[in-house]
């Protein structure tokens, strides 16, 4: 297939038009023309386009705007991702990508425009990790547009995304953890605090626990579910953990078992008191009527418990980091720690808790020195 260059003279001066036959999805062809200020630009565009058509690499320029495309993409992935993931993607698309890039034609979206949007978000004060997440969502959406042959290349490629620094992990020492548990022993959620430090379970996994998940005689708990968001942003208990490796059995300490037995006795008293108003969901940690706890409520209670215990302030999730750090510092094999935390592989555990490494190296050096002599 060959095209032609046509000279046009009008009120705006001389223009040069590249004319070629574009293939259509039904196998036919339709004439296309694009106008340039110079003959060289028109010839370059025509040569490139003819080559792409002949090699099968040609992609018809989309007349769809970015906003319309992103909505179509969201609709296409609804059945292939978790509801919580769809909710997250939808929030990023509608709350941030569409306002900044939605007005641009999909075929006209450039890496420079994407770079500008990323920089604008940084200038607005968003964290580097937040900007990286939004770029990741955009990249995934545009990659699908490439596969659908709506654009020839991904405009999010080649964009410099802020690296940012990893957040410093805060943990308690063993003494601080003991002080917290001792000071909160009579707290209504004392068994939750202890179980979190004992097992390293995530808040969503703890909230989703049922009594049927426990074998208190054998001192173990099966992690089968987690609290997650649906595609509308509401909280639900899903029959899946964060990953396949998240479904696991964890050995529980005797002190945790004792705390749970005390908790269950108090829960049974509330059940009898409420009678028909009790929600029989078999949940271990409830909102005092058998119903599901709110993560925000537990986090507020945890913060209040920390203040009452007069120990360093950490996030609820940092109890998980504390459990892992203490185990590794005690020489427990990383594979065991990995299995308790539910990491997909041991590399994640070793990388996430690399800060423990130097402590263990000094200990190893001292032990080796004892064996070899000074």
Tab-separated table of C-alpha atoms in Angstrom:
chain	number	residue	atom	x	y	z
A	1	UNK	CA	0.000	0.000	0.000
A	2	UNK	CA	1.303	3.428	-0.935
A	3	UNK	CA	0.086	6.852	-0.029
A	4	UNK	CA	0.574	10.296	-1.453
A	5	UNK	CA	1.516	13.808	-0.437
A	6	UNK	CA	-0.811	16.591	-1.506
A	7	UNK	CA	-0.043	20.301	-1.482
A	8	UNK	CA	-2.766	22.606	-0.187
A	9	UNK	CA	-2.713	26.388	-0.389
A	10	UNK	CA	-5.177	28.341	1.689
A	11	UNK	CA	-5.647	31.357	3.946
A	12	UNK	CA	-3.143	29.947	6.430
A	13	UNK	CA	-0.528	29.463	3.751
A	14	UNK	CA	0.839	26.284	2.242
A	15	UNK	CA	0.079	22.984	3.988
A	16	UNK	CA	1.083	19.442	3.105
A	17	UNK	CA	-1.337	16.532	3.482
A	18	UNK	CA	-0.335	12.885	3.925
A	19	UNK	CA	-3.006	10.660	2.337
A	20	UNK	CA	-3.212	6.906	2.869
A	21	UNK	CA	-5.702	4.034	3.073
A	22	UNK	CA	-6.267	2.869	6.640
A	23	UNK	CA	-7.313	-0.765	7.321
A	24	UNK	CA	-10.605	-1.193	9.207
A	25	UNK	CA	-11.633	-4.015	11.591
A	26	UNK	CA	-13.920	-5.528	8.906
A	27	UNK	CA	-10.986	-5.944	6.500
A	28	UNK	CA	-11.879	-2.987	4.288
A	29	UNK	CA	-10.009	0.275	3.889
A	30	UNK	CA	-10.890	3.923	4.318
A	31	UNK	CA	-8.961	6.971	3.268
A	32	UNK	CA	-7.186	8.965	5.927
A	33	UNK	CA	-5.399	12.299	5.619
A	34	UNK	CA	-3.326	14.316	8.047
A	35	UNK	CA	-2.083	17.847	7.441
A	36	UNK	CA	1.372	19.226	8.329
A	37	UNK	CA	3.108	22.575	8.002
A	38	UNK	CA	6.060	21.165	6.043
A	39	UNK	CA	6.451	18.617	3.290
A	40	UNK	CA	9.198	16.848	5.282
A	41	UNK	CA	6.819	16.272	8.239
A	42	UNK	CA	4.126	14.903	5.923
A	43	UNK	CA	6.585	12.565	4.155
A	44	UNK	CA	7.950	11.298	7.486
A	45	UNK	CA	4.471	10.599	8.839
A	46	UNK	CA	3.391	8.876	5.626
A	47	UNK	CA	6.481	6.634	5.505
A	48	UNK	CA	6.035	5.628	9.144
A	49	UNK	CA	2.318	4.950	8.742
A	50	UNK	CA	2.732	2.921	5.531
A	51	UNK	CA	5.429	0.816	7.203
A	52	UNK	CA	3.194	0.131	10.226
A	53	UNK	CA	0.274	-0.848	7.995
A	54	UNK	CA	2.420	-3.193	5.904
A	55	UNK	CA	3.962	-4.862	8.983
A	56	UNK	CA	0.664	-5.160	10.877
A	57	UNK	CA	1.809	-2.750	13.608
A	58	UNK	CA	-0.628	0.009	12.684
A	59	UNK	CA	-3.098	1.066	15.359
A	60	UNK	CA	-6.074	3.207	14.444
A	61	UNK	CA	-5.941	6.477	16.427
A	62	UNK	CA	-8.611	6.296	19.113
A	63	UNK	CA	-11.155	9.093	19.225
A	64	UNK	CA	-11.951	8.222	22.832
A	65	UNK	CA	-10.861	10.497	25.652
A	66	UNK	CA	-8.848	9.158	28.578
A	67	UNK	CA	-11.784	9.528	30.982
A	68	UNK	CA	-14.071	7.434	28.794
A	69	UNK	CA	-11.406	4.802	28.246
A	70	UNK	CA	-10.608	4.445	31.964
A	71	UNK	CA	-14.287	3.884	32.762
A	72	UNK	CA	-14.430	1.201	30.056
A	73	UNK	CA	-11.313	-0.403	31.498
A	74	UNK	CA	-12.802	-0.461	35.008
A	75	UNK	CA	-15.933	-2.160	33.660
A	76	UNK	CA	-13.805	-4.784	31.885
A	77	UNK	CA	-11.841	-5.879	34.977
A	78	UNK	CA	-14.756	-6.169	37.401
A	79	UNK	CA	-14.830	-9.971	37.290
A	80	UNK	CA	-11.057	-10.509	37.294
A	81	UNK	CA	-9.976	-8.621	40.424
A	82	UNK	CA	-11.022	-8.635	44.067
A	83	UNK	CA	-13.859	-6.254	44.968
A	84	UNK	CA	-11.471	-4.360	47.257
A	85	UNK	CA	-9.008	-3.961	44.371
A	86	UNK	CA	-11.758	-2.709	42.061
A	87	UNK	CA	-12.808	-0.188	44.709
A	88	UNK	CA	-9.209	0.991	45.040
A	89	UNK	CA	-8.741	1.318	41.273
A	90	UNK	CA	-12.049	3.150	40.906
A	91	UNK	CA	-11.052	5.621	43.632
A	92	UNK	CA	-7.728	6.324	41.929
A	93	UNK	CA	-9.281	6.679	38.469
A	94	UNK	CA	-12.215	8.890	39.396
A	95	UNK	CA	-10.565	10.836	42.181
A	96	UNK	CA	-7.190	11.574	40.606
A	97	UNK	CA	-6.501	10.329	37.065
A	98	UNK	CA	-9.645	11.599	35.369
A	99	UNK	CA	-9.444	15.133	36.841
A	100	UNK	CA	-5.859	15.499	35.615
A	101	UNK	CA	-5.790	13.518	32.365
A	102	UNK	CA	-9.399	12.671	31.487
A	103	UNK	CA	-9.879	15.522	29.002
A	104	UNK	CA	-7.030	14.335	26.744
A	105	UNK	CA	-7.719	12.149	23.719
A	106	UNK	CA	-6.393	8.659	24.436
A	107	UNK	CA	-4.411	8.712	21.179
A	108	UNK	CA	-2.863	12.059	22.174
A	109	UNK	CA	-1.788	11.073	25.697
A	110	UNK	CA	1.991	11.414	25.999
A	111	UNK	CA	4.608	10.431	28.595
A	112	UNK	CA	5.183	14.153	29.155
A	113	UNK	CA	1.520	14.626	30.132
A	114	UNK	CA	1.703	11.669	32.518
A	115	UNK	CA	4.948	12.992	33.988
A	116	UNK	CA	3.296	16.350	34.504
A	117	UNK	CA	0.350	14.760	36.310
A	118	UNK	CA	2.710	12.882	38.637
A	119	UNK	CA	4.637	16.062	39.410
A	120	UNK	CA	1.407	17.948	40.027
A	121	UNK	CA	0.335	15.355	42.591
A	122	UNK	CA	3.698	15.710	44.352
A	123	UNK	CA	3.311	19.488	44.349
A	124	UNK	CA	-0.117	19.043	45.936
A	125	UNK	CA	1.569	17.290	48.840
A	126	UNK	CA	0.762	13.652	48.100
A	127	UNK	CA	3.280	11.089	49.349
A	128	UNK	CA	5.658	9.478	46.863
A	129	UNK	CA	4.095	6.074	47.577
A	130	UNK	CA	0.637	7.464	46.722
A	131	UNK	CA	1.885	8.883	43.422
A	132	UNK	CA	3.548	5.560	42.603
A	133	UNK	CA	0.274	3.726	43.232
A	134	UNK	CA	-1.644	6.049	40.904
A	135	UNK	CA	0.991	5.679	38.208
A	136	UNK	CA	0.790	1.889	38.579
A	137	UNK	CA	-2.988	1.937	38.073
A	138	UNK	CA	-2.646	4.168	35.004
A	139	UNK	CA	0.117	1.979	33.569
A	140	UNK	CA	-1.992	-1.150	33.967
A	141	UNK	CA	-4.973	0.515	32.295
A	142	UNK	CA	-2.915	1.796	29.368
A	143	UNK	CA	-1.198	-1.552	28.933
A	144	UNK	CA	-4.623	-3.032	28.276
A	145	UNK	CA	-5.267	-0.297	25.720
A	146	UNK	CA	-2.102	-1.439	23.917
A	147	UNK	CA	-3.344	-5.055	23.929
A	148	UNK	CA	-6.701	-3.899	22.604
A	149	UNK	CA	-4.810	-2.047	19.844
A	150	UNK	CA	-6.322	1.276	20.812
A	151	UNK	CA	-2.899	2.919	21.196
A	152	UNK	CA	0.478	1.835	19.793
A	153	UNK	CA	2.390	2.271	23.058
A	154	UNK	CA	1.897	2.822	26.788
A	155	UNK	CA	2.186	6.526	27.609
A	156	UNK	CA	3.033	5.675	31.236
A	157	UNK	CA	6.246	3.959	30.129
A	158	UNK	CA	9.407	5.976	30.596
A	159	UNK	CA	7.836	8.219	33.225
A	160	UNK	CA	10.104	8.946	36.183
A	161	UNK	CA	8.140	7.947	39.261
A	162	UNK	CA	9.303	9.169	42.700
A	163	UNK	CA	11.036	6.417	44.612
A	164	UNK	CA	10.447	7.759	48.082
A	165	UNK	CA	11.903	6.312	51.236
A	166	UNK	CA	10.446	3.291	52.965
A	167	UNK	CA	8.696	4.108	56.217
A	168	UNK	CA	10.721	3.283	59.272
A	169	UNK	CA	9.249	0.301	61.068
A	170	UNK	CA	8.467	1.001	64.716
A	171	UNK	CA	8.396	-1.902	67.138
A	172	UNK	CA	8.325	-2.495	70.863
A	173	UNK	CA	11.085	-4.154	72.775
A	174	UNK	CA	10.184	-7.296	74.709
A	175	UNK	CA	10.059	-5.214	77.914
A	176	UNK	CA	7.715	-2.655	76.357
A	177	UNK	CA	5.436	-5.384	75.003
A	178	UNK	CA	5.280	-7.035	78.445
A	179	UNK	CA	4.526	-3.679	80.075
A	180	UNK	CA	1.676	-3.049	77.611
A	181	UNK	CA	0.121	-6.497	78.119
A	182	UNK	CA	0.402	-6.227	81.899
A	183	UNK	CA	-1.137	-2.742	81.989
A	184	UNK	CA	-4.052	-3.768	79.739
A	185	UNK	CA	-4.746	-7.203	81.245
A	186	UNK	CA	-8.219	-6.124	82.416
A	187	UNK	CA	-9.057	-4.328	79.184
A	188	UNK	CA	-12.096	-5.625	77.247
A	189	UNK	CA	-9.795	-6.265	74.288
A	190	UNK	CA	-6.875	-7.673	76.288
A	191	UNK	CA	-7.116	-11.011	74.479
A	192	UNK	CA	-6.995	-9.215	71.111
A	193	UNK	CA	-3.850	-7.283	72.046
A	194	UNK	CA	-2.148	-10.445	73.270
A	195	UNK	CA	-3.182	-12.533	70.266
A	196	UNK	CA	-1.913	-9.837	67.885
A	197	UNK	CA	1.515	-9.826	69.552
A	198	UNK	CA	1.551	-13.614	69.872
A	199	UNK	CA	0.656	-14.494	66.295
A	200	UNK	CA	1.521	-11.432	64.219
A	201	UNK	CA	-1.900	-11.616	62.561
A	202	UNK	CA	-3.219	-8.631	60.613
A	203	UNK	CA	-6.088	-6.566	62.014
A	204	UNK	CA	-8.408	-7.730	59.224
A	205	UNK	CA	-7.614	-11.377	60.021
A	206	UNK	CA	-8.226	-10.862	63.740
A	207	UNK	CA	-11.581	-9.138	63.193
A	208	UNK	CA	-12.693	-11.998	60.905
A	209	UNK	CA	-11.841	-14.763	63.395
A	210	UNK	CA	-14.586	-17.154	64.484
A	211	UNK	CA	-14.499	-19.485	67.442
A	212	UNK	CA	-14.700	-22.367	64.954
A	213	UNK	CA	-11.251	-21.325	63.717
A	214	UNK	CA	-9.701	-22.189	67.095
A	215	UNK	CA	-8.620	-25.472	68.582
A	216	UNK	CA	-7.838	-24.195	72.049
A	217	UNK	CA	-6.938	-27.637	73.359
A	218	UNK	CA	-4.299	-28.009	70.655
A	219	UNK	CA	-3.411	-24.315	71.034
A	220	UNK	CA	-3.708	-23.357	67.382
A	221	UNK	CA	-5.780	-21.078	65.163
A	222	UNK	CA	-6.634	-21.413	61.461
A	223	UNK	CA	-6.530	-18.163	59.504
A	224	UNK	CA	-9.128	-18.535	56.742
A	225	UNK	CA	-10.788	-15.139	56.273
A	226	UNK	CA	-10.055	-11.460	56.451
A	227	UNK	CA	-11.919	-8.191	56.571
A	228	UNK	CA	-11.907	-6.520	53.181
A	229	UNK	CA	-13.733	-3.829	51.261
A	230	UNK	CA	-16.391	-4.531	48.651
A	231	UNK	CA	-16.498	-2.685	45.315
A	232	UNK	CA	-18.463	0.143	46.956
A	233	UNK	CA	-15.979	0.658	49.779
A	234	UNK	CA	-17.980	-1.045	52.534
A	235	UNK	CA	-16.402	-3.541	54.943
A	236	UNK	CA	-17.175	-7.256	54.564
A	237	UNK	CA	-15.649	-10.468	55.893
A	238	UNK	CA	-14.403	-12.354	52.872
A	239	UNK	CA	-13.627	-16.059	52.608
A	240	UNK	CA	-10.101	-15.311	51.465
A	241	UNK	CA	-6.994	-13.909	53.032
A	242	UNK	CA	-4.616	-11.385	51.478
A	243	UNK	CA	-2.891	-14.179	49.546
A	244	UNK	CA	-3.005	-17.970	49.234
A	245	UNK	CA	-0.113	-18.218	51.698
A	246	UNK	CA	-2.209	-16.160	54.108
A	247	UNK	CA	-4.402	-19.195	54.768
A	248	UNK	CA	-2.401	-20.815	57.511
A	249	UNK	CA	-2.424	-22.442	60.946
A	250	UNK	CA	-0.590	-20.726	63.778
A	251	UNK	CA	0.445	-22.156	67.108
A	252	UNK	CA	-0.868	-20.019	69.978
A	253	UNK	CA	0.807	-19.443	73.331
A	254	UNK	CA	-0.714	-20.700	76.578
A	255	UNK	CA	-1.167	-17.131	77.843
A	256	UNK	CA	-3.178	-16.280	74.746
A	257	UNK	CA	-5.367	-19.352	75.271
A	258	UNK	CA	-6.029	-18.299	78.874
A	259	UNK	CA	-6.898	-14.759	77.768
A	260	UNK	CA	-9.244	-16.108	75.093
A	261	UNK	CA	-11.047	-18.373	77.566
A	262	UNK	CA	-11.622	-15.389	79.850
A	263	UNK	CA	-12.821	-13.347	76.873
A	264	UNK	CA	-15.230	-16.082	75.785
A	265	UNK	CA	-16.731	-16.322	79.265
A	266	UNK	CA	-17.403	-12.567	79.286
A	267	UNK	CA	-18.809	-12.758	75.768
A	268	UNK	CA	-21.207	-15.535	76.831
A	269	UNK	CA	-22.456	-13.329	79.665
A	270	UNK	CA	-23.242	-10.580	77.173
A	271	UNK	CA	-24.975	-13.083	74.887
A	272	UNK	CA	-27.267	-14.239	77.704
A	273	UNK	CA	-27.965	-10.661	78.732
A	274	UNK	CA	-28.939	-9.528	75.200
A	275	UNK	CA	-30.958	-12.623	74.355
A	276	UNK	CA	-32.664	-12.286	70.951
A	277	UNK	CA	-30.793	-9.035	70.226
A	278	UNK	CA	-27.502	-10.934	70.039
A	279	UNK	CA	-26.106	-11.430	66.508
A	280	UNK	CA	-24.960	-15.039	66.381
A	281	UNK	CA	-22.046	-14.753	63.923
A	282	UNK	CA	-19.599	-16.857	66.006
A	283	UNK	CA	-17.129	-13.949	65.911
A	284	UNK	CA	-14.360	-13.995	68.502
A	285	UNK	CA	-14.077	-10.214	68.703
A	286	UNK	CA	-17.431	-8.460	68.430
A	287	UNK	CA	-18.902	-5.024	69.055
A	288	UNK	CA	-20.566	-6.199	72.270
A	289	UNK	CA	-23.722	-7.433	70.503
A	290	UNK	CA	-22.148	-10.224	68.442
A	291	UNK	CA	-21.784	-8.013	65.360
A	292	UNK	CA	-18.617	-7.256	63.452
A	293	UNK	CA	-16.117	-4.828	64.948
A	294	UNK	CA	-15.051	-1.714	63.083
A	295	UNK	CA	-11.280	-1.524	62.415
A	296	UNK	CA	-11.371	2.191	63.238
A	297	UNK	CA	-12.947	1.449	66.629
A	298	UNK	CA	-10.238	-1.103	67.454
A	299	UNK	CA	-7.473	1.251	66.358
A	300	UNK	CA	-8.846	4.023	68.585
A	301	UNK	CA	-9.086	1.592	71.499
A	302	UNK	CA	-5.509	0.448	70.851
A	303	UNK	CA	-4.221	4.013	70.905
A	304	UNK	CA	-6.040	4.683	74.183
A	305	UNK	CA	-4.601	1.473	75.666
A	306	UNK	CA	-1.080	2.555	74.671
A	307	UNK	CA	-1.526	5.922	76.367
A	308	UNK	CA	-2.820	4.230	79.514
A	309	UNK	CA	0.101	1.777	79.529
A	310	UNK	CA	2.641	4.580	78.975
A	311	UNK	CA	4.592	2.784	76.252
A	312	UNK	CA	5.856	4.189	72.918
A	313	UNK	CA	3.130	4.915	70.405
A	314	UNK	CA	2.981	2.447	67.498
A	315	UNK	CA	0.342	1.548	64.916
A	316	UNK	CA	-1.800	-1.547	65.401
A	317	UNK	CA	-0.005	-3.163	62.447
A	318	UNK	CA	3.308	-2.580	64.221
A	319	UNK	CA	2.369	-5.322	66.679
A	320	UNK	CA	2.856	-7.659	63.719
A	321	UNK	CA	6.296	-6.174	63.121
A	322	UNK	CA	7.052	-6.457	66.827
A	323	UNK	CA	6.154	-10.167	66.881
A	324	UNK	CA	8.365	-10.894	63.866
A	325	UNK	CA	11.287	-8.844	65.162
A	326	UNK	CA	11.250	-10.452	68.618
A	327	UNK	CA	11.124	-13.952	67.134
A	328	UNK	CA	14.036	-13.282	64.777
A	329	UNK	CA	16.075	-11.687	67.559
A	330	UNK	CA	15.522	-14.827	69.618
A	331	UNK	CA	17.032	-16.898	66.837
A	332	UNK	CA	13.796	-18.421	65.532
A	333	UNK	CA	14.346	-19.622	61.962
A	334	UNK	CA	13.035	-17.085	59.377
A	335	UNK	CA	11.049	-19.879	57.692
A	336	UNK	CA	8.980	-20.297	60.851
A	337	UNK	CA	8.432	-16.538	61.055
A	338	UNK	CA	7.411	-16.484	57.385
A	339	UNK	CA	4.796	-19.190	57.953
A	340	UNK	CA	3.369	-17.460	61.030
A	341	UNK	CA	3.053	-14.139	59.215
A	342	UNK	CA	1.682	-15.684	56.020
A	343	UNK	CA	4.275	-14.192	53.676
A	344	UNK	CA	4.301	-15.687	50.184
A	345	UNK	CA	7.999	-16.544	50.420
A	346	UNK	CA	10.892	-16.235	52.823
A	347	UNK	CA	12.530	-13.476	50.766
A	348	UNK	CA	9.706	-11.106	51.783
A	349	UNK	CA	10.342	-11.865	55.453
A	350	UNK	CA	14.108	-11.439	55.190
A	351	UNK	CA	13.795	-8.192	53.241
A	352	UNK	CA	11.118	-6.661	55.465
A	353	UNK	CA	13.000	-7.424	58.661
A	354	UNK	CA	16.502	-6.765	57.419
A	355	UNK	CA	16.915	-4.289	60.302
A	356	UNK	CA	17.269	-7.316	62.586
A	357	UNK	CA	20.192	-8.585	60.520
A	358	UNK	CA	23.042	-6.635	62.146
A	359	UNK	CA	21.908	-7.642	65.634
A	360	UNK	CA	21.964	-11.287	64.566
A	361	UNK	CA	25.326	-10.840	62.838
A	362	UNK	CA	26.923	-9.491	66.024
A	363	UNK	CA	25.451	-12.403	67.949
A	364	UNK	CA	26.784	-14.860	65.352
A	365	UNK	CA	30.218	-13.250	65.472
A	366	UNK	CA	30.310	-13.525	69.272
A	367	UNK	CA	29.293	-17.186	69.209
A	368	UNK	CA	31.876	-17.990	66.551
A	369	UNK	CA	34.525	-16.197	68.587
A	370	UNK	CA	33.643	-18.409	71.559
A	371	UNK	CA	34.102	-21.500	69.405
A	372	UNK	CA	37.377	-20.382	67.834
A	373	UNK	CA	38.880	-18.696	70.870
A	374	UNK	CA	40.244	-15.190	71.165
